[in-house]
């Protein structure tokens, strides 16, 4: 083995530590276990070593002459063989042996890469298994040239931590340090990151710190009372123990996981999933401690960007210092903006869309100018409980905008994309709105060529969970009128079926059809305009410098003062009726789209189903 390089090795108290001369130190935190044996498996031979007991529930054993890719497991109380919870790679899915990986084995050549400013961010969200024909890290690497030419500056991978079976969204991860082997090896993931950096593309990773998947989490066996708490419940069971007894080790587990992906794989940032399901009553909050650890670690030499998904709309985590630098997190996925747009585009009012159905234009205007639509107002969908915190003081860079993402498509019973739910003219208008507004945009894979393939919920659990998952998925939608009867519920695709997965894979032939060309041409044009007109002016943009107004209840007019003092304005009309005698907007019109006819030269008319952008320098 090579001597570990501190430059691209994250040293942590978990997992095997590769030392000099093929020595490896194996460690496990198992406070509920009485004894732990290390079991090495190599070419049909097995060796068992009693691990030394240390204070605080730790077990360790140093072994000489351990070869690269050696297989190992832990034998708990002479009863159960388990993988390493900090395994860097698995030999045969989550229940099998872990693999000894020397991180210094990968030859990095991107030391000149220090990241990109957040203002340049245009994200393309990818599910590794369904994006490319190969369904692997290598398959994404092959498509990097296409993504660079499209104009995106970052790709975001849905979670890759080892999950049960061969197909999953990734949010059922059980071994949080091991890339799932169905996607490729650790080195192939590093090759993807390095290749992206070589093309000027950042790579972000979605991570899940609020729960483990329902299969393969053996922490319950040997650390259950320490790692989890019954004091709080999540949709997935007992919450993770971030503030009770033994919580220091639990907190360190997740802090080191974040640092591991950023340092060992050189990711440019992380998106923390559903942090509203993280319960922590200590100071500092685990979210703050993770952010501080990143800032004091890899963030000292590279531009690292941390993002949140937070249904609670807690603006406290997005605050900036006096120089405009984020104190904790750079941005949050803005579900409010998506929901307002979705209501305007589709007319849907069920579920959480009910909160936006009364005045969707006003909700959209508030999102574009102040961030959140809900800043403490009662939510009808949440039984009139107040939701959110004041966000108007934050800059638009603190909110990530999107028309589609894995959640908003995949959490529908039939996984429909907007291309099958609304008319193409409205999609063109909405794309022009989100891609040219100051907030950084996110595209969901295939959106740029008008993909119609669904993105369904799919998984590949073991026999014990198959029926439960299938029935649970159907019951989830039983309260919706269109799925109230058993026949309609039976039509919901079975998450366990291989066909459900195959139907969710992108059909790249759609890119070559006439409609695909229309969408591709539009998205390339809009991203070019963003790079040329918007991005250079975003640095220094402050909160409280934007305003909006509705026009006859049918159109929306928005204005922002950007960081260089220029005035950016847009007027958009989603309806089929034009508006006359509209007061003109100042500046140069750098983009206009009217589906029914050419946008008029004069600025006093807002055509039906149209959008126009103006920039006053």
Coordinates of C-alpha atoms in Angstrom, one line a residue:
X1 CA 0.0 0.0 0.0
X2 CA 1.0 3.6 -0.5
X3 CA 1.7 5.9 2.4
X4 CA -1.5 7.8 3.1
X5 CA -1.4 11.4 1.7
X6 CA -2.8 13.9 4.1
X7 CA -3.6 16.1 1.1
X8 CA -6.4 13.8 0.0
X9 CA -7.0 11.6 3.0
X10 CA -9.4 12.6 5.7
X11 CA -8.2 11.3 9.0
X12 CA -11.0 10.3 11.3
X13 CA -11.5 8.1 14.4
X14 CA -13.8 5.8 12.4
X15 CA -13.0 3.1 9.9
X16 CA -9.7 1.4 9.1
X17 CA -6.5 3.6 9.2
X18 CA -3.9 2.5 6.8
X19 CA -0.4 2.8 8.4
X20 CA 3.1 2.2 7.1
X21 CA 4.3 -1.2 5.9
X22 CA 0.9 -2.7 5.2
X23 CA -0.2 -2.2 8.8
X24 CA -3.9 -1.3 9.3
X25 CA -5.6 -0.1 12.5
X26 CA -9.2 -1.3 12.7
X27 CA -11.7 0.6 14.9
X28 CA -15.3 0.3 15.9
X29 CA -17.5 2.2 18.3
X30 CA -19.9 -0.4 19.8
X31 CA -21.0 0.8 23.2
X32 CA -23.7 -1.9 23.5
X33 CA -21.4 -4.8 22.7
X34 CA -19.5 -6.9 25.2
X35 CA -16.9 -8.2 22.7
X36 CA -16.0 -7.6 19.1
X37 CA -13.8 -9.8 16.9
X38 CA -12.2 -8.6 13.6
X39 CA -12.7 -11.1 10.8
X40 CA -10.4 -10.9 7.8
X41 CA -11.5 -12.8 4.7
X42 CA -9.0 -13.3 1.9
X43 CA -9.2 -15.7 -1.0
X44 CA -11.3 -18.3 0.9
X45 CA -9.3 -18.0 4.1
X46 CA -10.7 -16.5 7.3
X47 CA -8.9 -15.2 10.3
X48 CA -10.5 -13.9 13.5
X49 CA -8.8 -11.5 16.0
X50 CA -10.2 -10.4 19.4
X51 CA -10.3 -6.6 19.4
X52 CA -9.0 -4.6 22.3
X53 CA -11.5 -2.9 24.5
X54 CA -11.0 0.8 25.1
X55 CA -12.9 3.3 27.2
X56 CA -16.1 4.9 25.9
X57 CA -17.3 1.8 24.0
X58 CA -14.4 1.7 21.5
X59 CA -12.8 -1.5 20.1
X60 CA -9.6 -1.6 18.0
X61 CA -7.0 -3.9 16.6
X62 CA -3.8 -3.3 14.6
X63 CA -3.0 -6.0 12.1
X64 CA 0.2 -6.4 10.0
X65 CA 0.5 -7.4 6.4
X66 CA -3.0 -6.4 5.3
X67 CA -3.2 -6.1 1.6
X68 CA -5.1 -3.4 -0.4
X69 CA -8.7 -4.6 -1.0
X70 CA -8.7 -7.0 1.9
X71 CA -12.1 -8.0 3.1
X72 CA -13.2 -7.6 6.7
X73 CA -16.2 -7.7 9.0
X74 CA -16.9 -7.4 12.8
X75 CA -18.2 -10.2 14.8
X76 CA -20.4 -8.8 17.6
X77 CA -20.7 -10.8 20.8
X78 CA -19.9 -14.0 18.9
X79 CA -23.4 -13.7 17.4
X80 CA -23.6 -11.4 14.4
X81 CA -21.3 -10.5 11.5
X82 CA -21.6 -6.9 10.5
X83 CA -19.9 -4.5 8.0
X84 CA -18.0 -1.5 9.1
X85 CA -20.3 1.5 9.5
X86 CA -17.5 3.7 8.2
X87 CA -16.6 1.3 5.4
X88 CA -15.1 3.1 2.4
X89 CA -16.3 0.4 0.0
X90 CA -18.4 -2.8 0.1
X91 CA -17.6 -6.1 -1.6
X92 CA -21.2 -7.4 -1.9
X93 CA -23.9 -4.8 -1.0
X94 CA -24.6 -3.6 2.5
X95 CA -24.7 -7.0 4.3
X96 CA -21.4 -8.3 3.0
X97 CA -17.8 -7.6 4.0
X98 CA -16.2 -4.2 3.8
X99 CA -13.1 -3.6 1.8
X100 CA -9.8 -2.0 3.0
X101 CA -9.2 1.0 0.9
X102 CA -6.1 3.2 0.9
X103 CA -7.2 6.7 -0.1
X104 CA -3.7 7.6 -1.1
X105 CA -3.9 5.1 -3.9
X106 CA -5.7 7.5 -6.2
X107 CA -3.5 9.8 -8.3
X108 CA -5.1 13.3 -8.1
X109 CA -4.0 15.9 -10.7
X110 CA -6.4 18.8 -9.9
X111 CA -4.5 20.6 -7.2
X112 CA -4.9 23.9 -9.1
X113 CA -8.7 23.6 -8.7
X114 CA -10.0 25.8 -5.9
X115 CA -13.7 25.9 -6.8
X116 CA -15.9 28.6 -8.2
X117 CA -17.8 31.6 -6.7
X118 CA -21.4 30.8 -5.7
X119 CA -22.7 33.5 -8.0
X120 CA -21.6 31.4 -11.0
X121 CA -23.6 28.4 -9.9
X122 CA -26.0 26.7 -12.3
X123 CA -26.7 23.2 -11.0
X124 CA -27.7 20.1 -12.9
X125 CA -29.2 17.4 -10.6
X126 CA -28.4 13.8 -11.5
X127 CA -29.5 10.4 -10.3
X128 CA -26.4 8.3 -11.1
X129 CA -28.4 5.1 -12.0
X130 CA -30.9 6.7 -14.4
X131 CA -28.9 9.5 -16.0
X132 CA -26.7 7.7 -18.5
X133 CA -27.1 4.4 -20.4
X134 CA -24.4 2.9 -18.2
X135 CA -26.0 4.0 -14.9
X136 CA -22.6 4.6 -13.4
X137 CA -20.1 7.2 -12.3
X138 CA -18.2 6.5 -15.5
X139 CA -21.4 7.0 -17.5
X140 CA -21.7 10.6 -16.1
X141 CA -18.0 11.2 -16.9
X142 CA -18.7 10.5 -20.5
X143 CA -21.5 13.2 -20.6
X144 CA -19.4 16.0 -19.0
X145 CA -18.6 17.6 -22.3
X146 CA -22.3 17.8 -23.1
X147 CA -23.1 19.4 -19.7
X148 CA -20.2 21.9 -20.1
X149 CA -21.5 22.9 -23.6
X150 CA -25.0 23.2 -22.2
X151 CA -23.8 25.9 -19.8
X152 CA -24.1 24.3 -16.4
X153 CA -21.3 25.0 -13.9
X154 CA -22.1 22.3 -11.3
X155 CA -23.6 18.9 -11.1
X156 CA -25.3 17.6 -8.0
X157 CA -25.4 13.9 -7.4
X158 CA -28.3 12.4 -5.5
X159 CA -27.0 10.4 -2.6
X160 CA -24.5 7.7 -3.5
X161 CA -23.9 6.2 0.0
X162 CA -24.3 2.4 -0.1
X163 CA -28.0 1.4 -0.1
X164 CA -29.8 -2.0 -0.2
X165 CA -29.9 -3.8 -3.5
X166 CA -28.9 -2.4 -6.9
X167 CA -31.4 0.5 -7.4
X168 CA -32.5 3.2 -5.1
X169 CA -33.0 7.0 -5.0
X170 CA -30.2 7.0 -2.4
X171 CA -32.0 8.3 0.6
X172 CA -32.1 4.8 2.1
X173 CA -28.3 4.7 2.7
X174 CA -27.0 2.4 5.4
X175 CA -23.2 2.8 5.0
X176 CA -22.6 6.5 4.7
X177 CA -18.9 6.5 3.7
X178 CA -19.1 3.9 0.9
X179 CA -20.1 4.8 -2.6
X180 CA -22.6 2.2 -3.8
X181 CA -20.9 -0.5 -5.8
X182 CA -23.6 -0.6 -8.4
X183 CA -22.5 2.9 -9.5
X184 CA -18.8 2.0 -9.6
X185 CA -15.7 2.0 -7.4
X186 CA -14.4 4.8 -5.1
X187 CA -11.7 5.5 -7.7
X188 CA -14.3 5.9 -10.4
X189 CA -16.2 8.4 -8.4
X190 CA -13.0 10.3 -7.8
X191 CA -12.3 10.1 -11.6
X192 CA -15.7 11.7 -12.2
X193 CA -14.9 14.6 -9.8
X194 CA -11.4 15.1 -11.2
X195 CA -12.7 15.1 -14.8
X196 CA -15.5 17.6 -13.9
X197 CA -12.9 20.0 -12.4
X198 CA -10.8 19.7 -15.5
X199 CA -13.8 21.1 -17.5
X200 CA -14.5 23.9 -14.9
X201 CA -17.5 22.1 -13.4
X202 CA -18.2 21.9 -9.7
X203 CA -19.5 18.6 -8.2
X204 CA -21.9 18.6 -5.2
X205 CA -23.2 15.6 -3.3
X206 CA -26.5 15.1 -1.6
X207 CA -26.1 13.7 1.9
X208 CA -28.6 12.4 4.4
X209 CA -28.0 13.1 8.1
X210 CA -31.5 12.7 9.5
X211 CA -32.0 8.9 9.2
X212 CA -30.6 5.6 7.9
X213 CA -32.4 3.3 5.5
X214 CA -34.8 0.6 6.8
X215 CA -32.4 -2.2 5.8
X216 CA -28.7 -2.8 6.6
X217 CA -28.3 -0.4 9.5
X218 CA -26.6 -2.6 12.1
X219 CA -25.9 0.3 14.4
X220 CA -29.1 -0.6 16.2
X221 CA -27.5 -3.8 17.3
X222 CA -24.3 -2.6 18.9
X223 CA -24.9 1.1 19.4
X224 CA -28.6 1.6 19.3
X225 CA -29.3 3.3 22.6
X226 CA -26.4 5.6 22.0
X227 CA -26.8 6.4 18.3
X228 CA -30.6 6.9 18.4
X229 CA -33.1 8.5 20.7
X230 CA -36.8 7.7 21.3
X231 CA -37.3 11.3 22.5
X232 CA -37.9 12.4 19.0
X233 CA -39.5 10.5 16.1
X234 CA -39.0 11.1 12.4
X235 CA -41.0 9.7 9.4
X236 CA -38.4 6.9 9.4
X237 CA -38.4 6.0 13.1
X238 CA -36.3 7.0 16.1
X239 CA -34.3 10.2 15.6
X240 CA -30.6 10.3 15.6
X241 CA -29.1 11.2 18.9
X242 CA -27.5 14.6 18.4
X243 CA -27.9 16.0 21.9
X244 CA -28.3 13.2 24.5
X245 CA -25.8 11.0 26.3
X246 CA -23.1 9.7 23.9
X247 CA -24.0 12.3 21.4
X248 CA -20.5 13.6 21.0
X249 CA -19.4 10.5 19.1
X250 CA -22.6 10.5 17.1
X251 CA -22.1 14.2 16.1
X252 CA -18.5 13.4 15.2
X253 CA -19.6 10.6 12.9
X254 CA -21.6 13.0 10.8
X255 CA -19.1 15.9 10.9
X256 CA -16.4 13.5 9.7
X257 CA -18.7 12.2 7.0
X258 CA -19.1 15.7 5.6
X259 CA -15.4 16.4 5.8
X260 CA -14.6 12.9 4.3
X261 CA -16.6 13.6 1.1
X262 CA -15.1 17.1 0.8
X263 CA -11.5 16.2 1.4
X264 CA -11.1 12.6 0.2
X265 CA -13.3 13.0 -2.9
X266 CA -12.7 16.7 -3.3
X267 CA -16.4 17.5 -3.7
X268 CA -17.1 21.2 -4.0
X269 CA -20.1 21.2 -1.6
X270 CA -22.9 19.2 0.0
X271 CA -26.7 19.5 0.0
X272 CA -28.0 18.3 3.4
X273 CA -31.3 16.6 2.9
X274 CA -34.5 17.3 5.0
X275 CA -32.7 19.0 7.9
X276 CA -36.1 19.8 9.4
X277 CA -36.1 16.1 10.5
X278 CA -32.8 16.7 12.5
X279 CA -33.5 17.2 16.2
X280 CA -30.8 18.9 18.3
X281 CA -31.3 20.7 21.5
X282 CA -27.6 21.5 22.1
X283 CA -25.5 24.6 21.4
X284 CA -24.1 24.8 18.8
X285 CA -26.7 23.0 16.7
X286 CA -25.2 20.2 14.7
X287 CA -25.9 22.1 11.4
X288 CA -23.8 25.0 12.7
X289 CA -21.0 22.6 13.9
X290 CA -20.9 20.9 10.5
X291 CA -20.6 24.3 8.8
X292 CA -18.0 25.5 11.2
X293 CA -15.9 22.4 10.7
X294 CA -16.0 22.7 6.9
X295 CA -15.1 26.4 7.1
X296 CA -12.1 25.6 9.4
X297 CA -11.1 22.6 7.2
X298 CA -11.3 22.3 3.4
X299 CA -13.1 25.7 3.3
X300 CA -9.9 27.4 4.2
X301 CA -8.2 26.7 0.9
X302 CA -11.2 26.0 -1.5
X303 CA -14.5 27.5 -2.2
X304 CA -16.9 25.0 -0.5
X305 CA -20.7 25.5 -0.8
X306 CA -23.1 24.0 1.7
X307 CA -26.8 23.9 0.9
X308 CA -29.9 22.9 2.8
X309 CA -33.3 21.4 2.2
X310 CA -35.4 22.7 5.1
X311 CA -39.2 22.6 5.1
X312 CA -39.2 24.8 8.2
X313 CA -37.9 27.8 6.2
X314 CA -35.4 28.8 8.9
X315 CA -33.5 31.7 7.5
X316 CA -31.2 31.7 10.5
X317 CA -28.9 29.2 8.8
X318 CA -28.6 31.4 5.7
X319 CA -27.5 34.7 7.3
X320 CA -24.4 36.6 6.0
X321 CA -21.8 38.6 7.8
X322 CA -21.0 42.3 7.1
X323 CA -19.0 41.3 4.1
X324 CA -21.8 39.2 2.6
X325 CA -20.1 35.9 3.4
X326 CA -22.5 33.1 4.7
X327 CA -22.1 32.4 8.4
X328 CA -23.2 28.8 7.9
X329 CA -25.0 27.8 4.6
X330 CA -24.9 29.5 1.3
X331 CA -28.3 28.6 0.0
X332 CA -31.6 26.7 0.6
X333 CA -33.7 24.8 -2.0
X334 CA -36.7 27.1 -2.4
X335 CA -39.7 24.8 -2.5
X336 CA -42.0 27.9 -2.1
X337 CA -40.9 29.2 -5.5
X338 CA -41.5 25.8 -7.1
X339 CA -44.9 25.4 -5.6
X340 CA -46.1 28.8 -6.7
X341 CA -44.8 28.2 -10.2
X342 CA -46.4 24.7 -10.3
X343 CA -49.8 26.1 -9.4
X344 CA -49.5 28.8 -12.1
X345 CA -48.4 26.2 -14.7
X346 CA -50.7 23.3 -13.9
X347 CA -53.6 24.7 -11.8
X348 CA -53.1 21.9 -9.2
X349 CA -54.3 22.7 -5.7
X350 CA -54.1 19.4 -3.8
X351 CA -51.7 18.7 -1.0
X352 CA -49.1 21.3 -0.2
X353 CA -50.1 23.3 -3.3
X354 CA -53.2 24.4 -1.4
X355 CA -51.0 26.9 0.4
X356 CA -50.2 28.7 -2.9
X357 CA -53.6 28.4 -4.7
X358 CA -55.1 31.6 -3.4
X359 CA -52.6 34.1 -4.8
X360 CA -49.9 32.2 -6.7
X361 CA -48.7 35.4 -8.5
X362 CA -48.2 37.1 -5.1
X363 CA -46.5 34.1 -3.7
X364 CA -44.2 33.9 -6.7
X365 CA -43.4 37.6 -6.5
X366 CA -42.5 37.3 -2.8
X367 CA -40.2 34.4 -3.5
X368 CA -38.4 36.2 -6.3
X369 CA -37.8 39.3 -4.2
X370 CA -37.7 38.1 -0.6
X371 CA -36.8 34.4 -0.7
X372 CA -39.6 32.5 1.1
X373 CA -43.3 32.9 0.5
X374 CA -44.0 31.7 4.0
X375 CA -42.0 33.8 6.6
X376 CA -44.1 33.0 9.7
X377 CA -47.6 33.0 8.2
X378 CA -49.9 30.1 9.0
X379 CA -49.9 27.2 6.6
X380 CA -53.3 25.7 5.6
X381 CA -51.6 22.5 4.6
X382 CA -49.9 22.2 8.0
X383 CA -53.2 22.7 10.0
X384 CA -52.7 26.5 10.2
X385 CA -49.4 26.2 12.1
X386 CA -47.1 29.1 11.3
X387 CA -44.2 28.3 9.0
X388 CA -40.9 30.0 8.3
X389 CA -38.8 33.0 9.4
X390 CA -38.3 36.4 8.0
X391 CA -36.1 36.2 4.9
X392 CA -36.4 39.5 3.1
X393 CA -33.1 40.7 4.5
X394 CA -31.2 37.9 2.7
X395 CA -29.8 38.3 -0.8
X396 CA -31.3 36.3 -3.7
X397 CA -28.1 34.1 -3.8
X398 CA -29.4 32.5 -0.6
X399 CA -32.3 30.7 -2.4
X400 CA -31.9 28.0 -5.0
X401 CA -34.7 28.1 -7.7
X402 CA -36.0 25.2 -9.8
X403 CA -39.0 24.1 -11.8
X404 CA -38.4 20.4 -11.3
X405 CA -36.2 18.2 -9.1
X406 CA -36.2 14.6 -7.9
X407 CA -38.6 15.3 -5.1
X408 CA -41.2 17.3 -7.0
X409 CA -41.3 14.9 -9.9
X410 CA -40.6 11.6 -8.1
X411 CA -43.0 12.1 -5.1
X412 CA -45.9 12.2 -7.5
X413 CA -47.7 8.9 -7.7
X414 CA -47.0 8.5 -11.4
X415 CA -43.7 10.5 -11.5
X416 CA -44.8 12.9 -14.2
X417 CA -42.5 15.7 -15.4
X418 CA -43.9 19.2 -16.2
X419 CA -43.6 18.4 -19.9
X420 CA -46.6 16.1 -19.5
X421 CA -48.6 18.3 -17.1
X422 CA -48.6 21.7 -18.8
X423 CA -48.3 23.4 -22.2
X424 CA -44.9 24.0 -23.8
X425 CA -45.4 27.8 -24.1
X426 CA -45.8 28.0 -20.3
X427 CA -42.7 25.9 -19.7
X428 CA -40.6 28.1 -22.0
X429 CA -41.8 31.2 -20.0
X430 CA -41.1 29.6 -16.6
X431 CA -37.7 28.4 -17.8
X432 CA -36.8 32.0 -18.8
X433 CA -38.0 33.3 -15.5
X434 CA -36.0 30.9 -13.3
X435 CA -32.8 30.8 -15.4
X436 CA -32.4 34.5 -15.7
X437 CA -33.5 35.6 -12.2
X438 CA -30.7 36.5 -9.7
X439 CA -31.2 33.3 -7.6
X440 CA -29.0 30.4 -8.7
X441 CA -31.0 27.9 -10.7
X442 CA -31.2 24.1 -10.6
X443 CA -32.1 21.9 -13.5
X444 CA -33.3 18.3 -13.1
X445 CA -31.6 15.9 -15.5
X446 CA -33.4 15.8 -18.9
X447 CA -35.3 19.0 -18.3
X448 CA -33.2 20.8 -20.8
X449 CA -34.4 18.7 -23.7
X450 CA -38.0 18.4 -22.5
X451 CA -37.7 14.8 -21.3
X452 CA -41.1 13.1 -20.8
X453 CA -39.8 10.0 -19.1
X454 CA -41.2 9.8 -15.6
X455 CA -39.0 9.7 -12.5
X456 CA -40.7 7.2 -10.3
X457 CA -40.0 6.1 -6.8
X458 CA -38.0 2.8 -7.0
X459 CA -36.0 0.6 -4.6
X460 CA -34.7 -2.9 -4.3
X461 CA -35.1 -4.0 -0.7
X462 CA -34.8 -7.6 0.7
X463 CA -37.7 -10.0 0.9
X464 CA -38.9 -8.9 4.3
X465 CA -39.7 -5.3 3.1
X466 CA -41.0 -5.9 -0.4
X467 CA -44.7 -6.1 0.4
X468 CA -44.5 -3.4 3.0
X469 CA -42.9 -0.9 0.7
X470 CA -45.3 -1.6 -2.2
X471 CA -48.4 -1.3 0.0
X472 CA -47.0 1.8 1.8
X473 CA -46.4 3.6 -1.4
X474 CA -50.0 3.0 -2.5
X475 CA -51.5 4.0 0.9
X476 CA -49.5 7.2 0.8
X477 CA -51.7 8.5 -2.0
X478 CA -55.0 7.0 -0.8
X479 CA -56.2 10.3 0.5
X480 CA -56.0 11.9 -3.0
X481 CA -59.3 11.8 -4.8
X482 CA -57.8 10.3 -8.0
X483 CA -56.3 7.4 -6.0
X484 CA -59.2 6.8 -3.5
X485 CA -60.4 3.5 -5.0
X486 CA -58.3 0.2 -4.9
X487 CA -58.1 0.0 -8.7
X488 CA -56.5 3.4 -9.0
X489 CA -54.0 2.6 -6.2
X490 CA -53.1 -0.7 -7.9
X491 CA -52.1 1.4 -11.0
X492 CA -49.4 3.2 -9.0
X493 CA -46.1 1.7 -10.1
X494 CA -44.6 -0.9 -7.8
X495 CA -41.4 0.6 -6.4
X496 CA -39.8 -2.8 -6.2
X497 CA -40.5 -3.7 -9.8
X498 CA -37.5 -3.6 -12.2
X499 CA -39.7 -2.0 -14.8
X500 CA -40.4 0.9 -12.5
X501 CA -36.6 1.6 -12.5
X502 CA -36.2 1.1 -16.2
X503 CA -39.1 3.5 -17.0
X504 CA -37.3 6.2 -14.9
X505 CA -34.1 6.1 -17.0
X506 CA -33.6 9.0 -19.4
X507 CA -34.4 8.4 -23.0
X508 CA -31.6 10.3 -24.7
X509 CA -33.3 9.9 -28.1
X510 CA -35.8 12.5 -27.0
X511 CA -33.0 15.1 -27.2
X512 CA -32.8 14.5 -31.0
X513 CA -36.5 15.0 -31.8
X514 CA -38.0 18.3 -32.9
X515 CA -39.4 19.1 -29.5
X516 CA -36.1 18.2 -27.9
X517 CA -34.2 20.6 -30.2
X518 CA -36.6 23.4 -29.3
X519 CA -36.0 22.9 -25.6
X520 CA -32.3 22.4 -26.0
X521 CA -32.0 25.6 -28.1
X522 CA -33.9 27.6 -25.5
X523 CA -32.0 26.3 -22.5
X524 CA -28.6 26.9 -24.2
X525 CA -29.6 30.4 -25.1
X526 CA -30.9 31.3 -21.6
X527 CA -27.8 29.9 -19.9
X528 CA -25.6 31.9 -22.3
X529 CA -27.6 35.0 -21.4
X530 CA -27.2 34.3 -17.7
X531 CA -23.5 33.9 -18.0
X532 CA -23.2 37.1 -20.0
X533 CA -25.7 39.4 -18.4
X534 CA -26.5 38.2 -14.9
X535 CA -23.6 36.4 -13.4
X536 CA -21.0 39.2 -13.7
X537 CA -23.4 41.5 -11.7
X538 CA -24.4 39.2 -8.9
X539 CA -21.5 39.6 -6.4
X540 CA -22.5 42.0 -3.7
X541 CA -26.2 41.9 -4.4
X542 CA -28.0 42.6 -1.1
X543 CA -31.3 41.7 0.4
X544 CA -34.1 44.2 0.6
X545 CA -33.2 45.7 -2.8
X546 CA -36.0 44.1 -4.8
X547 CA -39.7 44.7 -5.4
X548 CA -42.6 43.3 -7.3
X549 CA -46.2 44.1 -8.3
X550 CA -49.0 42.2 -10.0
X551 CA -50.6 43.7 -13.0
X552 CA -54.4 43.3 -13.3
X553 CA -54.0 40.1 -11.3
X554 CA -52.6 38.3 -14.4
X555 CA -49.0 39.4 -14.9
X556 CA -46.1 40.0 -12.6
X557 CA -43.4 42.7 -12.7
X558 CA -40.2 42.3 -10.7
X559 CA -37.2 44.6 -10.2
X560 CA -33.8 43.9 -8.5
X561 CA -30.8 46.1 -7.9
X562 CA -27.8 43.9 -8.5
X563 CA -24.4 44.1 -6.9
X564 CA -22.9 46.5 -9.5
X565 CA -25.8 48.9 -9.1
X566 CA -27.6 47.9 -12.3
X567 CA -31.4 47.5 -12.5
X568 CA -32.7 44.1 -13.6
X569 CA -36.4 43.9 -14.4
X570 CA -38.8 41.3 -15.8
X571 CA -42.5 41.2 -16.7
X572 CA -44.2 37.9 -17.2
X573 CA -47.7 37.0 -18.2
X574 CA -48.8 33.3 -17.7
X575 CA -52.4 33.9 -19.0
X576 CA -53.9 33.7 -22.5
X577 CA -54.9 37.4 -22.5
X578 CA -52.6 40.3 -23.3
X579 CA -52.4 43.4 -21.1
X580 CA -52.5 46.9 -22.6
X581 CA -51.2 50.3 -21.4
X582 CA -48.6 48.7 -19.2
X583 CA -46.0 51.3 -17.9
X584 CA -42.7 50.8 -19.8
X585 CA -39.7 49.3 -18.1
X586 CA -36.3 51.1 -18.3
X587 CA -33.2 49.7 -19.8
X588 CA -32.3 47.4 -22.7
X589 CA -34.5 44.4 -23.4
X590 CA -32.1 41.5 -23.6
X591 CA -34.6 38.7 -23.8
X592 CA -38.3 38.4 -24.8
X593 CA -40.5 35.4 -25.6
X594 CA -44.1 35.4 -26.8
X595 CA -45.4 32.1 -28.0
X596 CA -48.4 33.2 -29.9
X597 CA -46.6 36.0 -31.8
X598 CA -43.4 38.0 -32.0
X599 CA -42.9 40.1 -28.9
X600 CA -43.8 43.8 -29.8
X601 CA -41.1 46.4 -30.0
X602 CA -43.1 48.8 -27.9
X603 CA -43.1 48.2 -24.1
X604 CA -46.6 49.2 -23.4
X605 CA -48.2 45.9 -24.2
X606 CA -47.7 42.6 -22.3
X607 CA -48.6 39.8 -24.7
X608 CA -50.4 36.7 -23.7
X609 CA -48.1 34.0 -22.4
X610 CA -45.0 36.0 -22.6
X611 CA -41.9 37.2 -20.7
X612 CA -39.5 40.0 -21.2
X613 CA -36.2 40.8 -19.4
X614 CA -34.6 44.3 -19.2
X615 CA -31.3 45.4 -17.9
X616 CA -30.5 49.1 -17.1
X617 CA -26.7 49.3 -16.6

